[in-house]
Amino acid sequence: MTALNSPHDRFFKAVFGRTEVAAEFLERYLPATAAQALDWKTLRTAKDSFLDPELALHPADLLYTVDLRGGGAGYVHVLFEHKSYVESRIGLDLLRYRVRIWEQWLNAGNSGRLPVVVPVVVHHGTATWRVSRQFADEVEDVPPLRDYVPACVYHLIDLSGYRDDELQGAVMLHTALLTLKYIFRNELSQRLPEILGLLRDLAQSSMGLDYVRTLLRYLAQAASIDRLTGDQLRQVVTETLSGGGELMLTIAEQWEQQAMERGIEKGIEKGIEQGIERGIEQGIEQGEARLLKQLLSWRFGALPSWVESQLAGAGPERLEAWAKRALDAPDLATVFAERSR
């Protein structure tokens, strides 16, 4: 399955991978009739991936099993969508996923009627969601043949369409939803004290502290620098949370790496000679491999020995090309692939 390279995907999966958070979220935001048909105390994450490699379009997908109140079990499939544009073929993707879930269910030796699969799309991008929620609307409409086209409706939870007072729940869910709603908005820095203020009591427990760190790392990685600077984040955390200064030390390195990455991207766009941020000045302009190594480690984890060999002795021009690819390459091999001239 595709790696969770997006900070939005990583945060969503870290939060909603907690069954207690997912159960509360779905029970609150599914239509009442659907929510009442499911026994949320039984919700659990399906441990095995149901996606084939060719279907791995959305790495933050989550699949849950849940018992039906009338007997039997079903599935809830949550697809997280954070792109700034709306995926026009999402209905087709969801139909393919449903078929794959059913195939896996049958391959496990089950028989009888297929289980219900409830598809849920969670969107927090800036674009208004205008795609139909029925797969049938993606198919040519021929009135005499409509009976042969499946509707395959999915439920949409578009966070941008909810008022703040409608985004409720226990502390983890509440703060996660507000953060996801504002992460792309200019009001983020103004709303952050209120959001973090909800975490005061939670940060006193070990489990709560782990979530606080997860949330702060997400803010450090995902918030654009014009919406939330490192100094703004440090100030709000220090003023709002007990021990906030120590918490910020735990993510300071992450923030610096993110700033370096932003520096590389903007520096290449504007011209290396203009540069921005210490990452550009110390990395590309001086021809050092250290910054690129840090960026690659952050994107892909521990680096194999062949990457160390590639970086050693590479000139500024080659380092610059690799750094540019590293911003959106799916893997290390793509970063270092030789391009035809």
PDB file of C-alpha atoms in Angstrom, residues 96-284:
ATOM      1  CA  ARG A  96     -14.252  -0.910  -6.691  1.00  0.00           C
ATOM      2  CA  TYR A  97     -13.375  -0.920  -2.992  1.00  0.00           C
ATOM      3  CA  ARG A  98     -16.774  -2.391  -2.099  1.00  0.00           C
ATOM      4  CA  VAL A  99     -16.257  -5.223  -4.554  1.00  0.00           C
ATOM      5  CA  ARG A 100     -12.790  -5.874  -3.127  1.00  0.00           C
ATOM      6  CA  ILE A 101     -14.155  -6.001   0.452  1.00  0.00           C
ATOM      7  CA  TRP A 102     -16.822  -8.492  -0.580  1.00  0.00           C
ATOM      8  CA  GLU A 103     -14.285 -10.631  -2.444  1.00  0.00           C
ATOM      9  CA  GLN A 104     -12.081 -10.776   0.647  1.00  0.00           C
ATOM     10  CA  TRP A 105     -15.109 -11.684   2.765  1.00  0.00           C
ATOM     11  CA  LEU A 106     -15.928 -14.581   0.436  1.00  0.00           C
ATOM     12  CA  ASN A 107     -12.286 -15.709   0.261  1.00  0.00           C
ATOM     13  CA  ALA A 108     -12.325 -15.961   4.055  1.00  0.00           C
ATOM     14  CA  GLY A 109     -14.860 -18.788   3.726  1.00  0.00           C
ATOM     15  CA  ASN A 110     -18.024 -16.842   4.442  1.00  0.00           C
ATOM     16  CA  SER A 111     -21.280 -17.597   2.650  1.00  0.00           C
ATOM     17  CA  GLY A 112     -24.793 -16.270   2.417  1.00  0.00           C
ATOM     18  CA  ARG A 113     -25.742 -12.670   1.755  1.00  0.00           C
ATOM     19  CA  LEU A 114     -22.885 -10.225   1.419  1.00  0.00           C
ATOM     20  CA  PRO A 115     -22.302  -7.879   4.391  1.00  0.00           C
ATOM     21  CA  VAL A 116     -23.375  -4.262   4.251  1.00  0.00           C
ATOM     22  CA  VAL A 117     -20.575  -1.816   3.424  1.00  0.00           C
ATOM     23  CA  VAL A 118     -21.183   1.791   4.484  1.00  0.00           C
ATOM     24  CA  PRO A 119     -18.862   4.117   2.521  1.00  0.00           C
ATOM     25  CA  VAL A 120     -18.029   7.447   4.172  1.00  0.00           C
ATOM     26  CA  VAL A 121     -15.992  10.236   2.587  1.00  0.00           C
ATOM     27  CA  VAL A 122     -14.417  12.784   4.955  1.00  0.00           C
ATOM     28  CA  HIS A 123     -13.312  15.963   3.181  1.00  0.00           C
ATOM     29  CA  HIS A 124     -11.556  19.003   4.634  1.00  0.00           C
ATOM     30  CA  GLY A 125     -10.146  20.685   1.530  1.00  0.00           C
ATOM     31  CA  THR A 126     -10.919  24.237   0.489  1.00  0.00           C
ATOM     32  CA  ALA A 127     -12.881  23.349  -2.654  1.00  0.00           C
ATOM     33  CA  THR A 128     -16.635  22.984  -2.363  1.00  0.00           C
ATOM     34  CA  TRP A 129     -17.740  19.376  -2.810  1.00  0.00           C
ATOM     35  CA  ARG A 130     -19.973  19.319  -5.873  1.00  0.00           C
ATOM     36  CA  VAL A 131     -19.561  15.705  -6.966  1.00  0.00           C
ATOM     37  CA  SER A 132     -22.734  13.632  -6.852  1.00  0.00           C
ATOM     38  CA  ARG A 133     -22.936  11.071  -4.045  1.00  0.00           C
ATOM     39  CA  GLN A 134     -24.468   8.490  -6.378  1.00  0.00           C
ATOM     40  CA  PHE A 135     -22.317   6.381  -8.665  1.00  0.00           C
ATOM     41  CA  ALA A 136     -25.241   6.173 -11.110  1.00  0.00           C
ATOM     42  CA  ASP A 137     -24.695   9.854 -11.946  1.00  0.00           C
ATOM     43  CA  GLU A 138     -21.298   8.949 -13.395  1.00  0.00           C
ATOM     44  CA  VAL A 139     -22.928   6.627 -15.934  1.00  0.00           C
ATOM     45  CA  GLU A 140     -24.672   7.650 -19.153  1.00  0.00           C
ATOM     46  CA  ASP A 141     -28.344   8.162 -18.400  1.00  0.00           C
ATOM     47  CA  VAL A 142     -30.471   5.984 -20.663  1.00  0.00           C
ATOM     48  CA  PRO A 143     -33.990   5.945 -19.152  1.00  0.00           C
ATOM     49  CA  PRO A 144     -34.975   2.448 -20.362  1.00  0.00           C
ATOM     50  CA  LEU A 145     -31.716   1.052 -18.880  1.00  0.00           C
ATOM     51  CA  ARG A 146     -31.616   2.818 -15.503  1.00  0.00           C
ATOM     52  CA  ASP A 147     -32.523  -0.355 -13.633  1.00  0.00           C
ATOM     53  CA  TYR A 148     -29.178  -1.875 -14.656  1.00  0.00           C
ATOM     54  CA  VAL A 149     -27.034   0.899 -13.163  1.00  0.00           C
ATOM     55  CA  PRO A 150     -26.206   0.693  -9.410  1.00  0.00           C
ATOM     56  CA  ALA A 151     -26.784   3.845  -7.351  1.00  0.00           C
ATOM     57  CA  CYS A 152     -24.032   3.037  -4.796  1.00  0.00           C
ATOM     58  CA  VAL A 153     -24.574   6.078  -2.593  1.00  0.00           C
ATOM     59  CA  TYR A 154     -21.855   7.191  -0.160  1.00  0.00           C
ATOM     60  CA  HIS A 155     -22.146   9.494   2.849  1.00  0.00           C
ATOM     61  CA  LEU A 156     -20.181  12.754   2.687  1.00  0.00           C
ATOM     62  CA  ILE A 157     -18.809  14.563   5.740  1.00  0.00           C
ATOM     63  CA  ASP A 158     -17.416  17.852   4.424  1.00  0.00           C
ATOM     64  CA  LEU A 159     -15.935  19.607   7.455  1.00  0.00           C
ATOM     65  CA  SER A 160     -15.870  22.989   5.718  1.00  0.00           C
ATOM     66  CA  GLY A 161     -19.670  22.921   5.655  1.00  0.00           C
ATOM     67  CA  TYR A 162     -20.027  22.580   9.444  1.00  0.00           C
ATOM     68  CA  ARG A 163     -20.170  25.477  11.891  1.00  0.00           C
ATOM     69  CA  ASP A 164     -17.713  25.222  14.773  1.00  0.00           C
ATOM     70  CA  ASP A 165     -20.513  24.544  17.245  1.00  0.00           C
ATOM     71  CA  GLU A 166     -21.558  21.567  15.113  1.00  0.00           C
ATOM     72  CA  LEU A 167     -18.112  19.986  15.389  1.00  0.00           C
ATOM     73  CA  GLN A 168     -18.439  18.422  18.802  1.00  0.00           C
ATOM     74  CA  GLY A 169     -17.262  15.348  20.670  1.00  0.00           C
ATOM     75  CA  ALA A 170     -14.800  14.233  23.297  1.00  0.00           C
ATOM     76  CA  VAL A 171     -11.558  16.206  23.405  1.00  0.00           C
ATOM     77  CA  MET A 172      -9.585  14.159  20.870  1.00  0.00           C
ATOM     78  CA  LEU A 173     -12.386  14.148  18.326  1.00  0.00           C
ATOM     79  CA  HIS A 174     -13.346  17.779  18.941  1.00  0.00           C
ATOM     80  CA  THR A 175      -9.821  19.170  18.538  1.00  0.00           C
ATOM     81  CA  ALA A 176      -9.042  16.921  15.569  1.00  0.00           C
ATOM     82  CA  LEU A 177     -12.121  18.068  13.653  1.00  0.00           C
ATOM     83  CA  LEU A 178     -11.472  21.754  14.347  1.00  0.00           C
ATOM     84  CA  THR A 179      -7.826  21.406  13.351  1.00  0.00           C
ATOM     85  CA  LEU A 180      -8.694  19.621  10.117  1.00  0.00           C
ATOM     86  CA  LYS A 181     -11.271  22.287   9.329  1.00  0.00           C
ATOM     87  CA  TYR A 182      -8.863  25.204   9.792  1.00  0.00           C
ATOM     88  CA  ILE A 183      -5.548  23.745   8.634  1.00  0.00           C
ATOM     89  CA  PHE A 184      -5.975  25.295   5.154  1.00  0.00           C
ATOM     90  CA  ARG A 185      -7.564  28.529   6.361  1.00  0.00           C
ATOM     91  CA  ASN A 186      -6.103  31.912   7.150  1.00  0.00           C
ATOM     92  CA  GLU A 187      -7.965  31.954  10.495  1.00  0.00           C
ATOM     93  CA  LEU A 188      -5.855  29.073  11.817  1.00  0.00           C
ATOM     94  CA  SER A 189      -3.553  31.212  13.977  1.00  0.00           C
ATOM     95  CA  GLN A 190      -6.533  33.033  15.527  1.00  0.00           C
ATOM     96  CA  ARG A 191      -8.407  29.801  16.279  1.00  0.00           C
ATOM     97  CA  LEU A 192      -5.422  27.867  17.616  1.00  0.00           C
ATOM     98  CA  PRO A 193      -5.503  29.153  21.248  1.00  0.00           C
ATOM     99  CA  GLU A 194      -9.112  28.009  21.576  1.00  0.00           C
ATOM    100  CA  ILE A 195      -8.369  24.622  19.997  1.00  0.00           C
ATOM    101  CA  LEU A 196      -5.316  23.946  22.142  1.00  0.00           C
ATOM    102  CA  GLY A 197      -7.129  25.244  25.213  1.00  0.00           C
ATOM    103  CA  LEU A 198      -9.390  22.204  24.968  1.00  0.00           C
ATOM    104  CA  LEU A 199      -6.327  19.999  25.556  1.00  0.00           C
ATOM    105  CA  ARG A 200      -5.310  21.338  28.981  1.00  0.00           C
ATOM    106  CA  ASP A 201      -6.688  18.443  30.992  1.00  0.00           C
ATOM    107  CA  LEU A 202      -5.932  15.819  28.371  1.00  0.00           C
ATOM    108  CA  ALA A 203      -2.226  16.671  28.353  1.00  0.00           C
ATOM    109  CA  GLN A 204      -1.910  15.508  31.964  1.00  0.00           C
ATOM    110  CA  SER A 205      -2.300  11.810  31.070  1.00  0.00           C
ATOM    111  CA  SER A 206       0.247   9.730  29.170  1.00  0.00           C
ATOM    112  CA  MET A 207      -2.255   8.763  26.469  1.00  0.00           C
ATOM    113  CA  GLY A 208      -3.415  12.355  26.213  1.00  0.00           C
ATOM    114  CA  LEU A 209       0.138  13.631  25.981  1.00  0.00           C
ATOM    115  CA  ASP A 210       0.789  11.267  23.095  1.00  0.00           C
ATOM    116  CA  TYR A 211      -2.185  12.731  21.234  1.00  0.00           C
ATOM    117  CA  VAL A 212      -1.072  16.297  21.988  1.00  0.00           C
ATOM    118  CA  ARG A 213       2.319  15.542  20.440  1.00  0.00           C
ATOM    119  CA  THR A 214       0.585  14.035  17.407  1.00  0.00           C
ATOM    120  CA  LEU A 215      -1.531  17.166  16.979  1.00  0.00           C
ATOM    121  CA  LEU A 216       1.427  19.532  17.371  1.00  0.00           C
ATOM    122  CA  ARG A 217       3.500  17.585  14.869  1.00  0.00           C
ATOM    123  CA  TYR A 218       0.630  17.791  12.412  1.00  0.00           C
ATOM    124  CA  LEU A 219       0.414  21.557  12.840  1.00  0.00           C
ATOM    125  CA  ALA A 220       4.180  21.873  12.401  1.00  0.00           C
ATOM    126  CA  GLN A 221       4.175  19.781   9.243  1.00  0.00           C
ATOM    127  CA  ALA A 222       0.920  20.723   7.535  1.00  0.00           C
ATOM    128  CA  ALA A 223       0.217  24.402   8.270  1.00  0.00           C
ATOM    129  CA  SER A 224       1.605  26.693   5.592  1.00  0.00           C
ATOM    130  CA  ILE A 225       4.104  29.223   6.912  1.00  0.00           C
ATOM    131  CA  ASP A 226       1.876  32.168   5.969  1.00  0.00           C
ATOM    132  CA  ARG A 227      -0.919  30.775   8.153  1.00  0.00           C
ATOM    133  CA  LEU A 228       1.147  29.644  11.117  1.00  0.00           C
ATOM    134  CA  THR A 229       4.816  30.370  11.744  1.00  0.00           C
ATOM    135  CA  GLY A 230       7.048  28.421  14.071  1.00  0.00           C
ATOM    136  CA  ASP A 231       7.171  31.338  16.497  1.00  0.00           C
ATOM    137  CA  GLN A 232       3.372  31.602  16.553  1.00  0.00           C
ATOM    138  CA  LEU A 233       2.981  27.907  17.290  1.00  0.00           C
ATOM    139  CA  ARG A 234       5.600  27.985  20.049  1.00  0.00           C
ATOM    140  CA  GLN A 235       3.997  31.044  21.656  1.00  0.00           C
ATOM    141  CA  VAL A 236       0.473  29.595  21.651  1.00  0.00           C
ATOM    142  CA  VAL A 237       1.614  26.218  22.987  1.00  0.00           C
ATOM    143  CA  THR A 238       3.747  27.796  25.711  1.00  0.00           C
ATOM    144  CA  GLU A 239       0.959  30.152  26.823  1.00  0.00           C
ATOM    145  CA  THR A 240      -1.894  27.629  26.581  1.00  0.00           C
ATOM    146  CA  LEU A 241      -0.557  24.286  27.810  1.00  0.00           C
ATOM    147  CA  SER A 242       1.184  23.410  31.038  1.00  0.00           C
ATOM    148  CA  GLY A 243       4.688  22.300  30.118  1.00  0.00           C
ATOM    149  CA  GLY A 244       4.173  23.722  26.649  1.00  0.00           C
ATOM    150  CA  GLY A 245       7.808  24.759  26.362  1.00  0.00           C
ATOM    151  CA  GLU A 246       8.962  21.184  26.847  1.00  0.00           C
ATOM    152  CA  LEU A 247       6.383  19.937  24.392  1.00  0.00           C
ATOM    153  CA  MET A 248       7.666  22.304  21.757  1.00  0.00           C
ATOM    154  CA  LEU A 249      11.203  21.029  22.247  1.00  0.00           C
ATOM    155  CA  THR A 250      10.001  17.559  21.283  1.00  0.00           C
ATOM    156  CA  ILE A 251       8.779  18.826  17.902  1.00  0.00           C
ATOM    157  CA  ALA A 252      11.368  21.565  17.296  1.00  0.00           C
ATOM    158  CA  GLU A 253      13.456  19.323  15.079  1.00  0.00           C
ATOM    159  CA  GLN A 254      10.366  18.333  13.092  1.00  0.00           C
ATOM    160  CA  TRP A 255       9.468  21.991  12.584  1.00  0.00           C
ATOM    161  CA  GLU A 256      12.990  22.804  11.422  1.00  0.00           C
ATOM    162  CA  GLN A 257      12.948  19.962   8.914  1.00  0.00           C
ATOM    163  CA  GLN A 258       9.598  21.145   7.598  1.00  0.00           C
ATOM    164  CA  ALA A 259      10.914  24.687   7.271  1.00  0.00           C
ATOM    165  CA  MET A 260      13.924  23.362   5.386  1.00  0.00           C
ATOM    166  CA  GLU A 261      11.673  21.454   3.011  1.00  0.00           C
ATOM    167  CA  ARG A 262       9.581  24.554   2.389  1.00  0.00           C
ATOM    168  CA  GLY A 263      12.806  26.478   1.865  1.00  0.00           C
ATOM    169  CA  ILE A 264      13.986  24.057  -0.797  1.00  0.00           C
ATOM    170  CA  GLU A 265      10.695  24.196  -2.660  1.00  0.00           C
ATOM    171  CA  LYS A 266      10.392  27.978  -2.602  1.00  0.00           C
ATOM    172  CA  GLY A 267      14.077  28.494  -3.261  1.00  0.00           C
ATOM    173  CA  ILE A 268      13.980  26.421  -6.411  1.00  0.00           C
ATOM    174  CA  GLU A 269      10.908  28.246  -7.631  1.00  0.00           C
ATOM    175  CA  LYS A 270      12.374  31.721  -7.068  1.00  0.00           C
ATOM    176  CA  GLY A 271      15.960  30.933  -7.966  1.00  0.00           C
ATOM    177  CA  ILE A 272      18.617  29.332  -5.828  1.00  0.00           C
ATOM    178  CA  GLU A 273      20.590  32.565  -5.660  1.00  0.00           C
ATOM    179  CA  GLN A 274      17.697  34.290  -3.852  1.00  0.00           C
ATOM    180  CA  GLY A 275      17.125  31.344  -1.460  1.00  0.00           C
ATOM    181  CA  ILE A 276      14.975  31.369   1.614  1.00  0.00           C
ATOM    182  CA  GLU A 277      15.429  29.818   5.000  1.00  0.00           C
ATOM    183  CA  ARG A 278      18.594  28.341   6.439  1.00  0.00           C
ATOM    184  CA  GLY A 279      17.965  25.079   4.567  1.00  0.00           C
ATOM    185  CA  ILE A 280      18.605  26.757   1.202  1.00  0.00           C
ATOM    186  CA  GLU A 281      21.624  28.714   2.363  1.00  0.00           C
ATOM    187  CA  GLN A 282      23.381  25.823   4.067  1.00  0.00           C
ATOM    188  CA  GLY A 283      22.188  23.049   1.783  1.00  0.00           C
ATOM    189  CA  ILE A 284      21.929  23.784  -1.918  1.00  0.00           C
TER     190      ILE A 284
END
